[in-house]
Amino acid sequence: MNFRIVKDKLIANVMLILSISSVSFVFLIGIGLYLRAAPLFEEHTLLSLFRGSNWAPSKNQFGFYPFIMGTLSVTLIAIVVALPLCLLTAIYLTEYAKPGIRKVMLPLMNILAGIPPVIYGVWGIFFVVPIVREYIAPQFMEYSSGYTVLTGGVVLAVMIFPILVSIVSEVLSTIPKELKDASLSLGATKWETIKKVVVKRARPGIVAAMVLAVSRAFGETIAVLMVCGNVPVAPTSVFDGGYPLPALIANNFGEMMSIPLYDSALMFAALLLFVIIFLFNLISRIILNRIEHKYSS
Amino acid sequence: MTQHPLIRVKDLNVHIDGHHILKNINISIPDKSVTSIIGPSGCGKTTLLKTFNRLLDDTANVTVSGSVLVDDEDIYAPEAEVTHIRKKMGLLSQRPYPLPMSIYDNVAYGPRIHGTRDKSTLDSIVEKQLKDTGLWDEVKDRLHGPANRLSIGQQQRLCLARGLAVKPEIILGDESTSALDPVSTHTIEDLFVRLKAQYTIVLVTHILRQARRISDYIVFVYMGEIVEFGPTDEVLLHPKEELTRQYVKGFIS
Amino acid sequence: MGIKRRKAEETIFKILMVMACLIVGSSLFLIVGTIVVKGVPYLTWDMVSKAPQGGFYIGKEGGVLNAIIGSLYVAGGATVLGLLISIPISIYLNIYLKGGSLLSKSAKLAYDVLFGIPSIVYGAFAFSIMIWLGVRASLLGGVIAVTLLIIPILVRTLDEVIATVPRELKHAALSLGATRWETARVILRQIKPGIYTAVLLSFGRGIGDVAAVLFTAGFSDNIPIYIDEPAATLPLAIFFQLSSPIPEVQGRAYASALILTLIILVIVIVSHILATKHKHKL
């Protein structure tokens, strides 16, 4: 009798400790990365790290500008490509499509989400790179290898399809039917209702989904690394190669032991990714939780 | 009414999320009889029922003040042991929720966790409870089949048998027939009437006719307060309070 | 605006929507199709039954069995370890704590955020821990990194599954005088199919991830026997072979990609079937 209750309480304490320590992992990762990156700050200011465009670890030059620009450009391209497509798809699925189409599309998105990054990379090399090299780039310039920020952006765009479509669909389906009926009964067409009522009402959720997708694109490593050239120069056109932060870490880790501060610099790159993605995720999750809460009760 | 009724509520106040859900509740539930708690939806009748077995503990931001005495033991006292308290009461919820196991194991679950291991003892408990709830003849050939294959009415009787197997003194029913068809409803009502010889039964219901059919006493709750409490006929036929009269006549719901 | 123009606008957008839907939906088939077309010609029995032999990387005999086994070990080990950690956590957050308590809300938010942290960050962090502990790149290192990566996936999925269990079932067990732990065991029984789904999801993620194992698991042509040996993983094998200038080796990269894709497709489809089955049952 008593044994059961003691057991219950004992297990409760073990689980509490487990829960708290695993939650504190969020902070542990941040602190751990900071401590490893700290030596870099003794010789360089944050501003010089961000603005410097020379990357020569053996000469103690750590300019992150090209990598930051590389990351920003592939992410921006990915969002520009994916957002309109996914918005239209999500609106179609929630407002127009027959249930049968929805039943096919949503599992497809789940499978797409499960495809490993390296497979996206292989696909990028054999499908997107040749298209960019043979068909798109020649319209604008003499020659491009096809390994460009545009290629990286397109591969990333496909990678964020699932997250955008599924979250935006979910958000759109929380819009109360009464609201749509009110607009329809005023003589608006269905499309006008969607444009002026549904999308407007769903805007915070759409923004949150976008922010989540951006942070996914931000941190994606291997697929981008395989297709965007890895040139440590800030890209000036979409047909230039780029070198995003995650690729920088992946390509150089393990080789840096002999060069002072190299290791710290890479950890700084990881810290940078962590902080940005942490904030983005936190904000968008809070928005999404609020939407869910508002409509669930 | 006996000198020391099993359930006595003193100055009970319940707040949930800052809302005052139950206000100054004082009541002694008569032993070995059926007491129905009636009132419009949202008046706090289910909350009142859940204070009796401390299931309210599972809701966030709840503060309870006052005391609920069961067997002269204050169940909200800091030293009170909640599993021990709950064992004294069987709960029959709105819909049947059989545990994900066989019919036999559903009934044997309670005795087992409370320490009964002997196979033949368990067998006889299961048989007795299934007979008491009129289920034995219907299920005796498939005792080890999954419980969720039963009809919903059978499931509800199984849940009652499961609750009775831990030898409670009290049965709590939270609109226990609202998901059932008329025949099953009738069976469950009959069971309540039969069981009151051995148990103290407290039911929450929003069906006045049901309250009239099976209860000996009626508690009318409105906006978190007890408006009237008394024998069924008195409350329903000759209410002392104007509010009760309006509710019984169907003016407020 | 005339009704004609308004109708025309709707029609145009409808066409755009169908096109968008087709593009988004077909992307999966494009990817899988590309991998199949490229990979099938190079897929031989040797690929899946042999480890690299001498001269493998200049196009001679062998296969990627070492990487397949390594990936299974890493993902399997991480899934087991992850389950041991995440099941108690989700039980605690959902069953021990009251619904809507502050700790459970903030913990769930934390897991949502951890879920979004990219695998390269987990890899870098796990690598730092390994240096600190003096563990070299090995099976163990890979398992640690992938475990960190999949715990948020497991906790979130289990969370969703437990949320489908009616609160009344919990109350039914509690009102029989069950302790919270005994109640948790009843609920775990109820969600068994959901646990399988969570396992498959995280296993799939573990098997496909590169960035987390890149510096933590190492690479080896041998099939790992001990936990402190470096282990090859399938995605990494694809990555390395692809960068080779020798056509045979590149061909093997395509075949390896096909193998990985097939493994993932099987996992995802089985978990989808399990998930829908579970939903029907409730």
mmCIF file of C-alpha atoms in Angstrom, chain A residues 4-5 7-9 11-13 15-16 18-20 22-23 25-26 28-33 36 84-89 91-93 96 101 103 105-112 114-123 125-127 158 161-163 165 187-192 194-196 212 215-216 218-222 225-226 246-247 249-251 253-254 256-257 263 267 270-271 273-274 277-279 281-282 285-286 289 293, chain C residues 1 3 6-7 9-10 13-14 16-32 34-35 38 84-93 96-97 103 105-125 127-129 131-132 148 151 156 177-182 185 204-205 207-211 214-215 234-236 238-239 242 250 253-254 256-258 260-261 264-265 268-269 272:
data_model
loop_
_atom_site.group_PDB
_atom_site.id
_atom_site.type_symbol
_atom_site.label_atom_id
_atom_site.label_comp_id
_atom_site.label_asym_id
_atom_site.label_seq_id
_atom_site.Cartn_x
_atom_site.Cartn_y
_atom_site.Cartn_z
ATOM 1 C CA ARG A 4 2.957 2.146 -4.175
ATOM 2 C CA ILE A 5 2.803 5.731 -3.000
ATOM 3 C CA LYS A 7 7.232 4.484 -5.678
ATOM 4 C CA ASP A 8 4.926 7.020 -7.307
ATOM 5 C CA LYS A 9 6.633 9.926 -5.549
ATOM 6 C CA ILE A 11 9.332 8.259 -9.968
ATOM 7 C CA ALA A 12 7.818 11.747 -9.942
ATOM 8 C CA ASN A 13 11.079 13.205 -8.659
ATOM 9 C CA MET A 15 10.965 12.526 -13.987
ATOM 10 C CA LEU A 16 10.954 16.086 -12.718
ATOM 11 C CA LEU A 18 14.816 14.623 -16.190
ATOM 12 C CA SER A 19 12.315 17.166 -17.517
ATOM 13 C CA ILE A 20 14.025 20.165 -16.022
ATOM 14 C CA SER A 22 16.378 18.403 -20.624
ATOM 15 C CA VAL A 23 14.600 21.734 -20.853
ATOM 16 C CA PHE A 25 19.454 22.012 -22.535
ATOM 17 C CA VAL A 26 18.283 25.010 -24.502
ATOM 18 C CA LEU A 28 23.209 24.633 -21.967
ATOM 19 C CA ILE A 29 23.712 24.608 -25.730
ATOM 20 C CA GLY A 30 23.839 28.403 -25.798
ATOM 21 C CA ILE A 31 26.263 28.619 -22.891
ATOM 22 C CA GLY A 32 28.432 25.781 -24.168
ATOM 23 C CA LEU A 33 28.790 27.330 -27.606
ATOM 24 C CA ARG A 36 33.911 27.740 -26.817
ATOM 25 C CA PRO A 84 3.738 32.208 -52.875
ATOM 26 C CA LEU A 85 3.603 28.586 -53.992
ATOM 27 C CA CYS A 86 2.833 27.329 -50.505
ATOM 28 C CA LEU A 87 0.309 30.061 -49.729
ATOM 29 C CA LEU A 88 -1.608 29.282 -52.906
ATOM 30 C CA THR A 89 -1.372 25.557 -52.215
ATOM 31 C CA ILE A 91 -5.457 28.186 -49.642
ATOM 32 C CA TYR A 92 -6.403 25.747 -52.373
ATOM 33 C CA LEU A 93 -6.280 22.808 -49.994
ATOM 34 C CA TYR A 96 -11.286 24.867 -52.721
ATOM 35 C CA ILE A 101 -6.949 15.940 -52.754
ATOM 36 C CA LYS A 103 -5.971 13.418 -48.164
ATOM 37 C CA MET A 105 -1.400 16.138 -50.421
ATOM 38 C CA LEU A 106 -0.900 16.209 -46.659
ATOM 39 C CA PRO A 107 0.690 12.728 -46.465
ATOM 40 C CA LEU A 108 2.826 13.684 -49.469
ATOM 41 C CA MET A 109 4.073 16.656 -47.492
ATOM 42 C CA ASN A 110 4.860 14.349 -44.573
ATOM 43 C CA ILE A 111 6.921 12.104 -46.809
ATOM 44 C CA LEU A 112 8.669 15.112 -48.333
ATOM 45 C CA GLY A 114 11.055 12.900 -44.086
ATOM 46 C CA ILE A 115 13.421 12.859 -47.084
ATOM 47 C CA PRO A 116 16.968 13.303 -45.730
ATOM 48 C CA PRO A 117 18.879 16.490 -46.599
ATOM 49 C CA VAL A 118 21.609 14.589 -48.403
ATOM 50 C CA ILE A 119 18.999 13.241 -50.832
ATOM 51 C CA TYR A 120 17.832 16.797 -51.512
ATOM 52 C CA GLY A 121 21.472 17.586 -52.177
ATOM 53 C CA VAL A 122 21.860 14.749 -54.679
ATOM 54 C CA TRP A 123 18.643 15.827 -56.373
ATOM 55 C CA ILE A 125 23.100 18.321 -58.202
ATOM 56 C CA PHE A 126 21.323 16.304 -60.877
ATOM 57 C CA PHE A 127 18.204 18.322 -61.398
ATOM 58 C CA VAL A 158 11.503 22.556 -51.758
ATOM 59 C CA PHE A 161 7.450 23.248 -48.666
ATOM 60 C CA PRO A 162 6.179 20.760 -46.077
ATOM 61 C CA ILE A 163 6.526 23.020 -43.057
ATOM 62 C CA VAL A 165 2.035 24.053 -46.396
ATOM 63 C CA GLY A 187 -21.969 39.521 -52.064
ATOM 64 C CA ALA A 188 -18.220 38.980 -52.084
ATOM 65 C CA THR A 189 -16.911 36.190 -54.281
ATOM 66 C CA LYS A 190 -15.109 33.332 -52.589
ATOM 67 C CA TRP A 191 -11.749 34.615 -53.758
ATOM 68 C CA GLU A 192 -12.505 38.124 -52.443
ATOM 69 C CA ILE A 194 -10.240 34.707 -48.964
ATOM 70 C CA LYS A 195 -8.185 37.732 -49.981
ATOM 71 C CA LYS A 196 -9.833 40.271 -47.715
ATOM 72 C CA LEU A 212 9.735 28.947 -38.799
ATOM 73 C CA SER A 215 14.872 29.387 -39.488
ATOM 74 C CA ARG A 216 14.735 25.914 -40.991
ATOM 75 C CA PHE A 218 18.940 29.136 -42.058
ATOM 76 C CA GLY A 219 20.258 26.041 -40.391
ATOM 77 C CA GLU A 220 20.119 23.600 -43.278
ATOM 78 C CA THR A 221 23.602 22.379 -43.906
ATOM 79 C CA ILE A 222 24.402 19.514 -46.167
ATOM 80 C CA LEU A 225 26.639 22.836 -49.083
ATOM 81 C CA MET A 226 26.348 20.377 -51.956
ATOM 82 C CA PRO A 246 26.315 25.966 -41.713
ATOM 83 C CA ALA A 247 28.379 24.908 -44.703
ATOM 84 C CA ILE A 249 31.090 24.767 -40.067
ATOM 85 C CA ALA A 250 30.562 21.450 -41.814
ATOM 86 C CA ASN A 251 33.426 21.875 -44.272
ATOM 87 C CA PHE A 253 35.343 21.222 -38.577
ATOM 88 C CA GLY A 254 37.947 18.736 -37.500
ATOM 89 C CA MET A 256 41.067 23.336 -37.437
ATOM 90 C CA MET A 257 42.893 21.950 -34.456
ATOM 91 C CA ASP A 263 37.856 26.319 -33.592
ATOM 92 C CA MET A 267 31.850 27.694 -32.718
ATOM 93 C CA ALA A 270 27.303 27.779 -34.600
ATOM 94 C CA LEU A 271 26.437 30.183 -31.788
ATOM 95 C CA LEU A 273 22.972 30.162 -35.953
ATOM 96 C CA PHE A 274 21.746 29.010 -32.568
ATOM 97 C CA ILE A 277 17.137 30.320 -34.827
ATOM 98 C CA PHE A 278 16.339 30.220 -31.118
ATOM 99 C CA LEU A 279 14.774 33.685 -31.267
ATOM 100 C CA ASN A 281 11.498 29.766 -33.211
ATOM 101 C CA LEU A 282 10.544 31.217 -29.875
ATOM 102 C CA ARG A 285 5.899 29.283 -31.564
ATOM 103 C CA ILE A 286 4.453 31.804 -29.149
ATOM 104 C CA ASN A 289 0.394 28.656 -29.561
ATOM 105 C CA HIS A 293 -5.314 28.457 -27.830
ATOM 106 C CA MET C 1 -15.426 46.720 -60.388
ATOM 107 C CA ILE C 3 -18.796 41.305 -61.671
ATOM 108 C CA ARG C 6 -14.201 39.962 -60.254
ATOM 109 C CA LYS C 7 -15.093 36.517 -61.542
ATOM 110 C CA GLU C 9 -9.783 37.377 -61.079
ATOM 111 C CA GLU C 10 -11.096 34.417 -59.143
ATOM 112 C CA PHE C 13 -6.172 32.679 -59.054
ATOM 113 C CA LYS C 14 -7.868 29.314 -59.090
ATOM 114 C CA LEU C 16 -2.602 29.603 -60.171
ATOM 115 C CA MET C 17 -3.590 27.648 -57.070
ATOM 116 C CA VAL C 18 -3.966 24.392 -58.956
ATOM 117 C CA MET C 19 -0.598 24.987 -60.602
ATOM 118 C CA ALA C 20 1.058 25.730 -57.260
ATOM 119 C CA CYS C 21 -0.477 22.619 -55.793
ATOM 120 C CA LEU C 22 0.811 20.542 -58.714
ATOM 121 C CA ILE C 23 4.333 21.968 -58.375
ATOM 122 C CA VAL C 24 4.456 21.424 -54.628
ATOM 123 C CA GLY C 25 2.916 17.975 -54.871
ATOM 124 C CA SER C 26 5.103 16.831 -57.744
ATOM 125 C CA SER C 27 8.339 17.877 -56.052
ATOM 126 C CA LEU C 28 8.414 14.630 -54.087
ATOM 127 C CA PHE C 29 8.066 12.581 -57.262
ATOM 128 C CA LEU C 30 10.743 14.657 -58.967
ATOM 129 C CA ILE C 31 13.176 13.992 -56.155
ATOM 130 C CA VAL C 32 12.437 10.311 -55.780
ATOM 131 C CA THR C 34 15.726 11.541 -60.020
ATOM 132 C CA ILE C 35 17.233 9.303 -57.357
ATOM 133 C CA LYS C 38 20.288 7.735 -61.335
ATOM 134 C CA LEU C 84 14.317 6.122 -22.375
ATOM 135 C CA ILE C 85 14.590 9.857 -21.843
ATOM 136 C CA SER C 86 11.539 11.151 -23.661
ATOM 137 C CA ILE C 87 8.851 8.733 -22.469
ATOM 138 C CA PRO C 88 9.322 9.706 -18.802
ATOM 139 C CA ILE C 89 9.395 13.366 -19.819
ATOM 140 C CA SER C 90 6.156 13.237 -21.751
ATOM 141 C CA ILE C 91 4.505 11.181 -19.013
ATOM 142 C CA TYR C 92 5.577 13.756 -16.500
ATOM 143 C CA LEU C 93 4.454 16.748 -18.534
ATOM 144 C CA TYR C 96 1.824 13.948 -13.549
ATOM 145 C CA LEU C 97 1.439 17.670 -14.066
ATOM 146 C CA LEU C 103 6.001 24.042 -16.088
ATOM 147 C CA LYS C 105 3.554 24.925 -20.893
ATOM 148 C CA SER C 106 7.094 26.268 -20.770
ATOM 149 C CA ALA C 107 8.621 22.830 -21.236
ATOM 150 C CA LYS C 108 6.527 22.285 -24.338
ATOM 151 C CA LEU C 109 7.633 25.645 -25.689
ATOM 152 C CA ALA C 110 11.244 24.702 -24.987
ATOM 153 C CA TYR C 111 10.828 21.468 -26.941
ATOM 154 C CA ASP C 112 9.254 23.323 -29.834
ATOM 155 C CA VAL C 113 12.316 25.553 -29.917
ATOM 156 C CA LEU C 114 14.767 22.653 -29.548
ATOM 157 C CA PHE C 115 12.944 20.965 -32.408
ATOM 158 C CA GLY C 116 13.872 23.881 -34.649
ATOM 159 C CA ILE C 117 17.580 23.917 -33.755
ATOM 160 C CA PRO C 118 19.497 22.648 -36.798
ATOM 161 C CA SER C 119 21.411 19.410 -36.625
ATOM 162 C CA ILE C 120 24.719 21.116 -37.362
ATOM 163 C CA VAL C 121 24.375 22.974 -34.044
ATOM 164 C CA TYR C 122 23.656 19.716 -32.229
ATOM 165 C CA GLY C 123 26.640 18.191 -33.981
ATOM 166 C CA ALA C 124 28.937 21.037 -32.976
ATOM 167 C CA PHE C 125 27.639 20.948 -29.408
ATOM 168 C CA PHE C 127 31.456 17.413 -30.498
ATOM 169 C CA SER C 128 32.348 19.921 -27.762
ATOM 170 C CA ILE C 129 30.975 17.573 -25.124
ATOM 171 C CA ILE C 131 36.198 16.728 -26.470
ATOM 172 C CA TRP C 132 35.403 17.620 -22.900
ATOM 173 C CA LEU C 148 20.151 15.121 -28.723
ATOM 174 C CA ILE C 151 14.654 13.900 -28.204
ATOM 175 C CA ARG C 156 6.646 16.430 -29.346
ATOM 176 C CA GLY C 177 -7.373 4.690 -6.578
ATOM 177 C CA ALA C 178 -4.502 4.237 -9.024
ATOM 178 C CA THR C 179 -1.386 6.301 -8.410
ATOM 179 C CA ARG C 180 -0.207 8.624 -11.157
ATOM 180 C CA TRP C 181 2.424 6.092 -12.169
ATOM 181 C CA GLU C 182 -0.140 3.310 -12.473
ATOM 182 C CA ARG C 185 1.017 2.753 -17.440
ATOM 183 C CA GLY C 204 14.044 7.989 -39.928
ATOM 184 C CA ARG C 205 15.404 11.345 -38.939
ATOM 185 C CA ILE C 207 19.234 7.569 -40.208
ATOM 186 C CA GLY C 208 19.082 10.430 -42.689
ATOM 187 C CA ASP C 209 20.934 13.146 -40.878
ATOM 188 C CA VAL C 210 24.451 14.093 -41.863
ATOM 189 C CA ALA C 211 25.303 17.274 -40.030
ATOM 190 C CA LEU C 214 29.704 14.549 -39.507
ATOM 191 C CA PHE C 215 32.267 15.095 -36.766
ATOM 192 C CA LEU C 234 24.945 6.043 -45.102
ATOM 193 C CA PRO C 235 24.377 9.774 -45.768
ATOM 194 C CA LEU C 236 28.018 10.487 -45.129
ATOM 195 C CA ILE C 238 26.864 9.235 -50.176
ATOM 196 C CA PHE C 239 28.466 12.591 -49.536
ATOM 197 C CA LEU C 242 29.826 11.870 -54.611
ATOM 198 C CA GLN C 250 30.030 8.397 -58.121
ATOM 199 C CA ALA C 253 26.884 7.316 -54.469
ATOM 200 C CA TYR C 254 23.700 7.261 -56.575
ATOM 201 C CA SER C 256 23.606 4.526 -51.932
ATOM 202 C CA ALA C 257 21.227 7.472 -52.249
ATOM 203 C CA LEU C 258 18.626 5.106 -53.669
ATOM 204 C CA LEU C 260 18.723 5.522 -48.239
ATOM 205 C CA THR C 261 15.636 6.854 -50.024
ATOM 206 C CA ILE C 264 13.178 6.326 -45.556
ATOM 207 C CA LEU C 265 10.139 5.757 -47.771
ATOM 208 C CA VAL C 268 7.554 7.053 -43.472
ATOM 209 C CA ILE C 269 4.839 5.022 -45.161
ATOM 210 C CA HIS C 272 1.728 6.908 -41.759
#
